[in-house]
CSV table of C-alpha atoms and ligand atoms in Angstrom, one decimal:
chain,number,residue,atom,x,y,z
M,242,UNK,CA,-5.5,25.8,11.1
M,243,UNK,CA,-2.7,24.9,13.5
M,244,UNK,CA,0.5,26.8,12.5
M,245,UNK,CA,2.8,24.6,14.6
M,246,UNK,CA,5.0,22.2,12.6
M,247,UNK,CA,4.3,18.5,12.6
M,248,UNK,CA,7.3,17.2,14.6
M,249,UNK,CA,7.3,13.9,12.7
M,250,UNK,CA,8.3,15.8,9.5
M,251,UNK,CA,11.7,16.2,11.2
M,252,UNK,CA,14.5,13.7,10.7
M,253,UNK,CA,16.5,12.4,13.7
M,254,UNK,CA,19.3,14.8,12.9
M,255,UNK,CA,17.0,17.7,12.7
M,256,UNK,CA,15.5,16.8,16.1
M,257,UNK,CA,19.0,16.6,17.6
M,258,UNK,CA,19.8,20.0,16.1
M,259,UNK,CA,16.6,21.4,17.6
M,260,UNK,CA,17.7,20.4,21.0
M,261,UNK,CA,21.2,21.7,20.6
M,262,UNK,CA,19.9,25.1,19.4
M,263,UNK,CA,17.7,25.2,22.5
M,264,UNK,CA,20.6,24.6,24.8
M,265,UNK,CA,19.8,21.0,25.5
M,266,UNK,CA,21.6,17.8,24.8
M,267,UNK,CA,21.6,16.2,21.3
M,268,UNK,CA,20.6,12.8,22.7
M,269,UNK,CA,17.3,14.3,23.8
M,270,UNK,CA,16.5,14.2,20.0
M,271,UNK,CA,17.1,10.5,20.0
M,272,UNK,CA,14.8,9.9,22.9
M,273,UNK,CA,12.0,12.0,21.3
M,274,UNK,CA,12.6,10.2,18.0
M,275,UNK,CA,12.1,6.9,19.7
M,276,UNK,CA,8.9,8.0,21.3
M,277,UNK,CA,7.6,9.3,18.0
M,278,UNK,CA,8.3,6.3,15.9
M,279,UNK,CA,9.0,2.9,17.7
M,280,UNK,CA,6.7,3.8,20.6
M,281,UNK,CA,4.2,5.7,18.4
M,282,UNK,CA,3.4,8.3,21.1
M,283,UNK,CA,0.3,10.4,20.4
M,284,UNK,CA,1.1,13.2,22.8
M,285,UNK,CA,4.2,14.8,24.3
M,286,UNK,CA,2.9,13.9,27.8
M,287,UNK,CA,3.4,10.2,26.9
M,288,UNK,CA,7.1,10.8,26.8
M,289,UNK,CA,7.7,9.9,30.4
M,290,UNK,CA,11.6,10.0,30.4
M,291,UNK,CA,11.5,13.7,29.2
M,292,UNK,CA,11.1,16.5,31.7
M,293,UNK,CA,7.9,18.4,32.0
M,294,UNK,CA,9.7,21.6,31.0
M,295,UNK,CA,11.0,20.0,27.8
M,296,UNK,CA,7.7,18.5,27.0
M,297,UNK,CA,6.1,22.0,27.4
M,298,UNK,CA,8.8,23.4,25.1
M,299,UNK,CA,8.0,20.8,22.5
M,300,UNK,CA,4.3,21.5,22.8
M,301,UNK,CA,4.9,25.2,22.2
M,302,UNK,CA,6.7,24.5,19.0
M,303,UNK,CA,5.2,21.3,17.5
M,304,UNK,CA,2.2,19.2,17.0
M,305,UNK,CA,2.0,15.4,16.6
M,306,UNK,CA,-0.4,14.9,13.7
M,307,UNK,CA,-1.8,11.5,14.3
M,308,UNK,CA,-4.3,9.4,12.5
M,309,UNK,CA,-7.4,8.2,14.3
M,310,UNK,CA,-9.4,5.0,13.7
M,311,UNK,CA,-12.8,6.7,13.0
M,312,UNK,CA,-14.8,3.6,12.5
M,313,UNK,CA,-14.0,-0.1,12.4
M,314,UNK,CA,-16.0,-3.0,11.0
M,315,UNK,CA,-15.3,-6.7,11.4
M,316,UNK,CA,-16.3,-9.1,8.7
M,317,UNK,CA,-17.7,-12.6,9.3
M,318,UNK,CA,-14.4,-14.0,7.9
M,319,UNK,CA,-12.3,-12.0,10.5
M,320,UNK,CA,-11.3,-9.2,8.1
M,321,UNK,CA,-11.2,-5.8,9.8
M,322,UNK,CA,-11.8,-2.6,7.8
M,323,UNK,CA,-10.9,0.8,9.3
M,324,UNK,CA,-12.0,4.2,8.2
M,325,UNK,CA,-8.9,6.3,9.2
M,326,UNK,CA,-9.4,10.0,9.9
M,327,UNK,CA,-6.4,12.1,9.0
M,328,UNK,CA,-5.5,15.3,10.8
M,329,UNK,CA,-7.3,17.5,8.3
M,330,UNK,CA,-10.5,15.4,8.5
M,331,UNK,CA,-10.1,13.4,5.3
M,332,UNK,CA,-10.7,9.7,5.4
M,333,UNK,CA,-8.8,6.7,4.0
M,334,UNK,CA,-9.4,3.1,4.5
M,335,UNK,CA,-7.0,0.3,5.7
M,336,UNK,CA,-7.8,-3.4,6.1
M,337,UNK,CA,-6.5,-6.2,8.3
M,338,UNK,CA,-6.7,-9.5,6.5
M,339,UNK,CA,-6.1,-12.6,8.7
M,340,UNK,CA,-5.4,-16.1,7.4
M,341,UNK,CA,-4.5,-19.2,9.4
M,342,UNK,CA,-0.8,-18.5,9.2
M,343,UNK,CA,-0.4,-14.7,8.8
M,344,UNK,CA,-2.0,-11.3,9.2
M,345,UNK,CA,-1.7,-8.8,6.3
M,346,UNK,CA,-2.3,-5.0,6.4
M,347,UNK,CA,-3.7,-3.5,3.2
M,348,UNK,CA,-2.8,0.2,3.4
M,349,UNK,CA,-3.7,3.3,1.4
M,350,UNK,CA,-1.1,5.7,-0.1
M,351,UNK,CA,-3.4,8.5,-1.4
M,352,UNK,CA,-6.8,10.0,-0.5
M,353,UNK,CA,-8.7,9.0,-3.6
M,354,UNK,CA,-6.8,8.2,-6.8
M,355,UNK,CA,-5.7,10.1,-9.8
M,356,UNK,CA,-6.0,7.1,-12.1
M,357,UNK,CA,-9.3,5.9,-13.5
M,358,UNK,CA,-9.6,2.2,-13.5
M,359,UNK,CA,-13.2,1.5,-14.5
M,360,UNK,CA,-13.7,-1.4,-12.1
M,361,UNK,CA,-12.5,0.4,-9.0
M,362,UNK,CA,-14.6,2.2,-6.4
M,363,UNK,CA,-11.7,4.4,-5.3
M,364,UNK,CA,-11.3,5.8,-8.8
M,365,UNK,CA,-14.7,7.6,-8.3
M,366,UNK,CA,-13.3,9.6,-5.4
M,367,UNK,CA,-10.6,11.4,-7.5
M,368,UNK,CA,-7.3,12.2,-5.9
M,369,UNK,CA,-7.5,14.7,-3.1
M,370,UNK,CA,-4.0,14.5,-1.8
M,371,UNK,CA,-1.0,12.3,-1.2
M,372,UNK,CA,-0.6,10.7,2.3
M,373,UNK,CA,2.5,11.8,4.3
M,374,UNK,CA,5.0,9.1,5.3
M,375,UNK,CA,3.8,9.3,8.9
M,376,UNK,CA,0.1,8.8,7.8
M,377,UNK,CA,1.2,5.6,5.9
M,378,UNK,CA,3.3,4.4,8.9
M,379,UNK,CA,0.4,5.1,11.4
M,380,UNK,CA,-1.9,2.9,9.4
M,381,UNK,CA,0.5,0.0,9.8
M,382,UNK,CA,0.9,0.7,13.5
M,383,UNK,CA,-2.9,0.7,14.0
M,384,UNK,CA,-3.3,-2.5,12.1
M,385,UNK,CA,-0.4,-4.2,13.9
M,386,UNK,CA,-2.1,-3.3,17.2
M,387,UNK,CA,-5.4,-4.9,15.9
M,388,UNK,CA,-3.5,-8.0,14.8
M,389,UNK,CA,-2.0,-8.4,18.3
M,390,UNK,CA,-5.4,-7.7,19.9
M,391,UNK,CA,-7.5,-10.0,17.8
M,392,UNK,CA,-5.1,-12.6,16.6
M,393,UNK,CA,-2.3,-12.6,19.3
M,394,UNK,CA,0.5,-12.0,17.0
M,395,UNK,CA,2.2,-9.1,15.3
M,396,UNK,CA,1.5,-8.1,11.8
M,397,UNK,CA,3.3,-10.4,9.3
M,398,UNK,CA,2.8,-8.7,5.9
M,399,UNK,CA,1.9,-5.4,4.3
M,400,UNK,CA,0.5,-4.7,0.9
M,401,UNK,CA,0.1,-1.3,-0.7
M,402,UNK,CA,-3.2,-2.1,-2.3
M,403,UNK,CA,-5.6,0.2,-0.5
M,404,UNK,CA,-6.6,3.6,-1.9
M,405,UNK,CA,-4.4,5.3,-4.4
M,406,UNK,CA,-1.5,4.5,-6.7
M,407,UNK,CA,1.6,4.1,-4.5
M,408,UNK,CA,4.0,5.0,-7.3
M,409,UNK,CA,2.3,8.4,-7.8
M,410,UNK,CA,3.3,9.1,-4.2
M,411,UNK,CA,6.6,7.4,-4.5
M,412,UNK,CA,8.8,9.5,-2.2
M,413,UNK,CA,6.4,9.3,0.7
M,414,UNK,CA,5.8,5.6,0.3
M,415,UNK,CA,9.5,5.0,0.3
M,416,UNK,CA,10.0,7.1,3.4
M,417,UNK,CA,7.2,5.2,5.2
M,418,UNK,CA,8.7,1.9,4.2
M,419,UNK,CA,12.1,3.1,5.5
M,420,UNK,CA,10.5,3.7,8.9
M,421,UNK,CA,8.5,0.4,8.8
M,422,UNK,CA,11.7,-1.6,8.1
M,423,UNK,CA,14.0,0.4,10.4
M,424,UNK,CA,14.9,-1.1,13.8
M,425,UNK,CA,14.0,2.4,15.1
M,426,UNK,CA,10.5,2.0,13.6
M,427,UNK,CA,8.7,-1.4,13.3
M,428,UNK,CA,11.7,-3.5,12.2
M,429,UNK,CA,9.8,-5.4,9.6
M,430,UNK,CA,11.6,-7.2,6.8
M,431,UNK,CA,11.3,-5.5,3.4
M,432,UNK,CA,10.5,-8.9,1.9
M,433,UNK,CA,7.2,-8.9,3.8
M,434,UNK,CA,6.1,-5.8,2.0
M,435,UNK,CA,4.5,-5.7,-1.4
M,436,UNK,CA,3.9,-2.5,-3.4
M,437,UNK,CA,1.2,-3.0,-5.9
M,438,UNK,CA,1.1,-0.7,-8.9
M,439,UNK,CA,-1.2,-0.3,-11.9
M,440,UNK,CA,2.0,0.0,-13.9
M,441,UNK,CA,3.8,3.3,-14.1
M,442,UNK,CA,6.9,2.4,-16.3
M,443,UNK,CA,9.1,5.3,-15.4
M,444,UNK,CA,8.6,4.7,-11.6
M,445,UNK,CA,9.2,1.0,-11.9
M,446,UNK,CA,12.6,1.8,-13.4
M,447,UNK,CA,13.2,4.3,-10.7
M,448,UNK,CA,12.5,1.7,-8.0
M,449,UNK,CA,15.0,-0.7,-9.7
M,450,UNK,CA,17.6,2.1,-9.7
M,451,UNK,CA,16.9,2.8,-6.1
M,452,UNK,CA,17.5,-0.9,-5.3
M,453,UNK,CA,14.4,-1.3,-3.2
M,454,UNK,CA,14.1,-4.6,-1.4
M,455,UNK,CA,10.3,-5.0,-1.2
M,456,UNK,CA,8.2,-7.0,-3.6
M,457,UNK,CA,6.6,-5.7,-6.7
M,458,UNK,CA,3.1,-6.5,-7.9
M,459,UNK,CA,1.4,-5.1,-11.0
M,460,UNK,CA,-2.3,-5.0,-11.6
M,461,UNK,CA,-2.2,-6.2,-15.1
M,462,UNK,CA,-5.8,-7.5,-15.9
M,463,UNK,CA,-5.0,-7.7,-19.6
M,464,UNK,CA,-2.0,-8.2,-21.8
M,465,UNK,CA,-3.8,-6.7,-24.9
M,466,UNK,CA,-3.5,-2.9,-25.2
M,467,UNK,CA,-7.0,-2.4,-26.6
M,468,UNK,CA,-8.6,-4.4,-23.8
M,469,UNK,CA,-6.4,-2.9,-21.0
M,470,UNK,CA,-7.1,0.6,-22.2
M,471,UNK,CA,-10.9,0.0,-22.1
M,472,UNK,CA,-10.7,-0.9,-18.4
M,473,UNK,CA,-7.6,1.1,-17.3
M,474,UNK,CA,-7.7,4.2,-19.6
M,475,UNK,CA,-4.2,5.5,-18.5
M,476,UNK,CA,-2.9,2.5,-20.5
M,477,UNK,CA,-2.8,4.9,-23.5
M,478,UNK,CA,-0.1,6.9,-21.6
M,479,UNK,CA,1.7,3.8,-20.3
M,480,UNK,CA,1.2,1.1,-23.0
M,481,UNK,CA,2.1,-2.5,-22.4
M,482,UNK,CA,5.3,-2.3,-24.4
M,483,UNK,CA,6.6,0.4,-22.0
M,484,UNK,CA,5.4,-1.6,-19.0
M,485,UNK,CA,7.1,-4.8,-20.3
M,486,UNK,CA,10.4,-2.9,-20.9
M,487,UNK,CA,10.3,-1.4,-17.4
M,488,UNK,CA,9.7,-4.8,-15.9
M,489,UNK,CA,12.6,-6.3,-17.8
M,490,UNK,CA,14.7,-3.5,-16.5
M,491,UNK,CA,13.4,-4.2,-12.9
M,492,UNK,CA,14.3,-7.9,-13.2
M,493,UNK,CA,17.7,-7.2,-14.7
M,494,UNK,CA,18.6,-4.9,-11.8
M,495,UNK,CA,16.9,-6.5,-8.8
M,496,UNK,CA,16.7,-10.2,-9.8
M,497,UNK,CA,13.3,-10.1,-8.1
M,498,UNK,CA,10.3,-11.7,-9.8
M,499,UNK,CA,7.0,-9.9,-10.2
M,500,UNK,CA,3.5,-10.8,-9.3
M,501,UNK,CA,0.7,-10.0,-11.8
M,502,UNK,CA,-2.7,-9.3,-10.3
M,503,UNK,CA,-5.4,-10.3,-12.7
M,504,UNK,CA,-9.2,-10.4,-12.5
M,505,UNK,CA,-11.1,-12.3,-15.2
M,506,UNK,CA,-14.3,-10.5,-16.1
M,507,UNK,CA,-17.2,-11.8,-18.0
M,508,UNK,CA,-17.1,-10.7,-21.6
M,509,UNK,CA,-14.0,-8.5,-21.1
M,510,UNK,CA,-10.9,-10.7,-20.8
M,511,UNK,CA,-12.3,-14.2,-20.8
M,512,UNK,CA,-11.4,-15.2,-24.4
M,513,UNK,CA,-8.7,-17.6,-25.6
M,514,UNK,CA,-6.7,-14.7,-27.1
M,515,UNK,CA,-6.7,-13.0,-23.7
M,516,UNK,CA,-5.2,-16.1,-22.1
M,517,UNK,CA,-2.6,-16.4,-24.9
M,518,UNK,CA,-1.6,-12.8,-24.5
M,519,UNK,CA,-1.1,-13.2,-20.8
M,520,UNK,CA,1.0,-16.4,-21.3
M,521,UNK,CA,3.2,-14.5,-23.8
M,522,UNK,CA,3.5,-11.5,-21.4
M,523,UNK,CA,4.5,-13.8,-18.6
M,524,UNK,CA,7.4,-15.3,-20.6
M,525,UNK,CA,9.4,-12.1,-20.5
M,526,UNK,CA,10.6,-12.3,-16.9
M,527,UNK,CA,10.1,-14.7,-13.9
M,528,UNK,CA,6.7,-14.0,-12.5
M,529,UNK,CA,3.6,-15.5,-10.9
M,530,UNK,CA,0.0,-14.7,-11.5
M,531,UNK,CA,-2.6,-14.1,-8.8
M,532,UNK,CA,-6.1,-14.6,-10.2
M,533,UNK,CA,-8.2,-12.4,-7.9
M,534,UNK,CA,-11.9,-12.9,-7.2
M,535,UNK,CA,-13.8,-9.7,-8.1
M,536,UNK,CA,-16.3,-7.9,-6.0
M,537,UNK,CA,-18.8,-6.0,-8.1
M,538,UNK,CA,-19.2,-2.3,-7.1
M,539,UNK,CA,-22.5,-0.6,-7.2
M,540,UNK,CA,-23.5,-0.4,-10.9
M,541,UNK,CA,-22.5,-4.0,-11.7
M,542,UNK,CA,-20.9,-3.2,-15.1
M,543,UNK,CA,-18.1,-5.6,-14.3
M,544,UNK,CA,-19.0,-9.2,-13.3
M,545,UNK,CA,-16.6,-11.9,-12.3
M,546,UNK,CA,-16.3,-14.5,-15.1
M,547,UNK,CA,-17.6,-18.0,-14.3
M,548,UNK,CA,-15.4,-20.8,-12.8
M,549,UNK,CA,-15.0,-22.3,-16.3
M,550,UNK,CA,-13.2,-19.2,-17.6
M,551,UNK,CA,-10.9,-19.2,-14.5
M,552,UNK,CA,-10.1,-22.8,-15.0
M,553,UNK,CA,-9.1,-22.1,-18.7
M,554,UNK,CA,-6.7,-19.5,-17.4
M,555,UNK,CA,-5.2,-21.8,-14.7
M,556,UNK,CA,-4.7,-24.8,-17.1
M,557,UNK,CA,-3.1,-22.7,-19.8
M,558,UNK,CA,-0.7,-20.9,-17.3
M,559,UNK,CA,0.2,-24.1,-15.7
M,560,UNK,CA,0.8,-25.8,-19.0
M,561,UNK,CA,3.4,-23.1,-19.6
M,562,UNK,CA,5.0,-23.6,-16.2
M,563,UNK,CA,3.7,-20.2,-14.9
M,564,UNK,CA,2.9,-20.3,-11.2
M,565,UNK,CA,-0.8,-19.3,-10.6
M,566,UNK,CA,-2.7,-18.7,-7.4
M,567,UNK,CA,-6.4,-18.0,-7.0
M,568,UNK,CA,-7.1,-15.3,-4.4
M,569,UNK,CA,-10.5,-15.6,-2.9
M,570,UNK,CA,-11.8,-12.3,-1.8
M,571,UNK,CA,-12.0,-11.4,1.9
M,572,UNK,CA,-14.3,-8.9,3.8
M,573,UNK,CA,-16.9,-8.7,1.0
M,574,UNK,CA,-19.7,-8.2,3.5
M,575,UNK,CA,-18.2,-5.0,4.7
M,576,UNK,CA,-16.9,-3.7,1.3
M,577,UNK,CA,-13.3,-4.3,2.3
M,578,UNK,CA,-12.4,-6.4,-0.6
M,579,UNK,CA,-10.1,-5.5,-3.5
M,580,UNK,CA,-11.5,-2.5,-5.5
M,581,UNK,CA,-14.2,-1.8,-3.0
M,582,UNK,CA,-12.5,0.8,-0.8
M,583,UNK,CA,-14.5,4.0,-1.4
M,584,UNK,CA,-15.2,5.7,2.0
M,585,UNK,CA,-18.9,4.6,2.0
M,586,UNK,CA,-18.7,5.6,5.7
O,45,SF4,S1,-7.3,0.2,-9.0
O,45,SF4,FE1,-5.7,1.3,-7.9
O,45,SF4,S2,-4.7,2.6,-9.5
O,45,SF4,FE2,-6.7,2.0,-10.3
O,45,SF4,S3,-8.1,3.6,-9.7
O,45,SF4,FE3,-8.2,2.0,-8.1
O,45,SF4,S4,-6.8,2.7,-6.5
O,45,SF4,FE4,-6.3,3.9,-8.4
């Protein structure tokens, strides 16, 4: 194991102090910081405006722990799935999803997941560790490069919907988003970023208190406790009443609406009472609903409900003036679709 410290764990001020304590100029810290973040340098030798002696000194003290795209698969619909190798050999997955008007990166926040949603392939991996801010940032950089390479424009949106529950790795996700939105990083607008959570009430309130500027999505899937607990067992710890209260708190503080992600499964949440409960839940704060097409994972216990059930949802939501979108799945042929990320590679 390399004992040298990862240089990207240092803030800009800490880098400046490092150079001062080594009898060099503080601004050298700014130059190195720019190489590390906005230029995403993988090696000290890339830092061409830094002298060879200084580069050697950095090399003696630090490493740059970088991710590597281990394997890449392209779907028939243009979706690109990456198996990303971390510095310790663990793998996460990140996906580039193109549409006519935009490209979206779906990034991971943890290796595996500590939650246990029954319909999700990642849940079977268990949580191995949280990703560092730089490992999250690097996924976005890698996917931005793919967007430019394959689609001739920079990345337009980011969703935290890959592996892991982002609010269980909140500090690192926030630090990564700071870098992604900073002019010294990628300079992306926070409004183009969506953090999708399974619904951790305490953390939703914390985000509101922190006055974050990105969008919030909640994987709801049922507005009836009994049903939700049967598919998302942690719902016993974070019941819908607490979730609803935290979302009311979020809206009161941020004035920002919420997107509810919702899959309709055959025989699970396709009844009239399921629809009525969702409509009632949606009335608490301004929101919209994304009905997401489901991709069965291996054992086939969960099956997408037929079109008729989806149409019942759509007409009831619309009748109640709730905005609803249907999200067709992308990258199914390469297991890159929602809920399918499970390191099969
Ligand atoms: S759906 Fe999200 S929160 Fe639930 S187990 Fe999968 S990765 Fe974790």
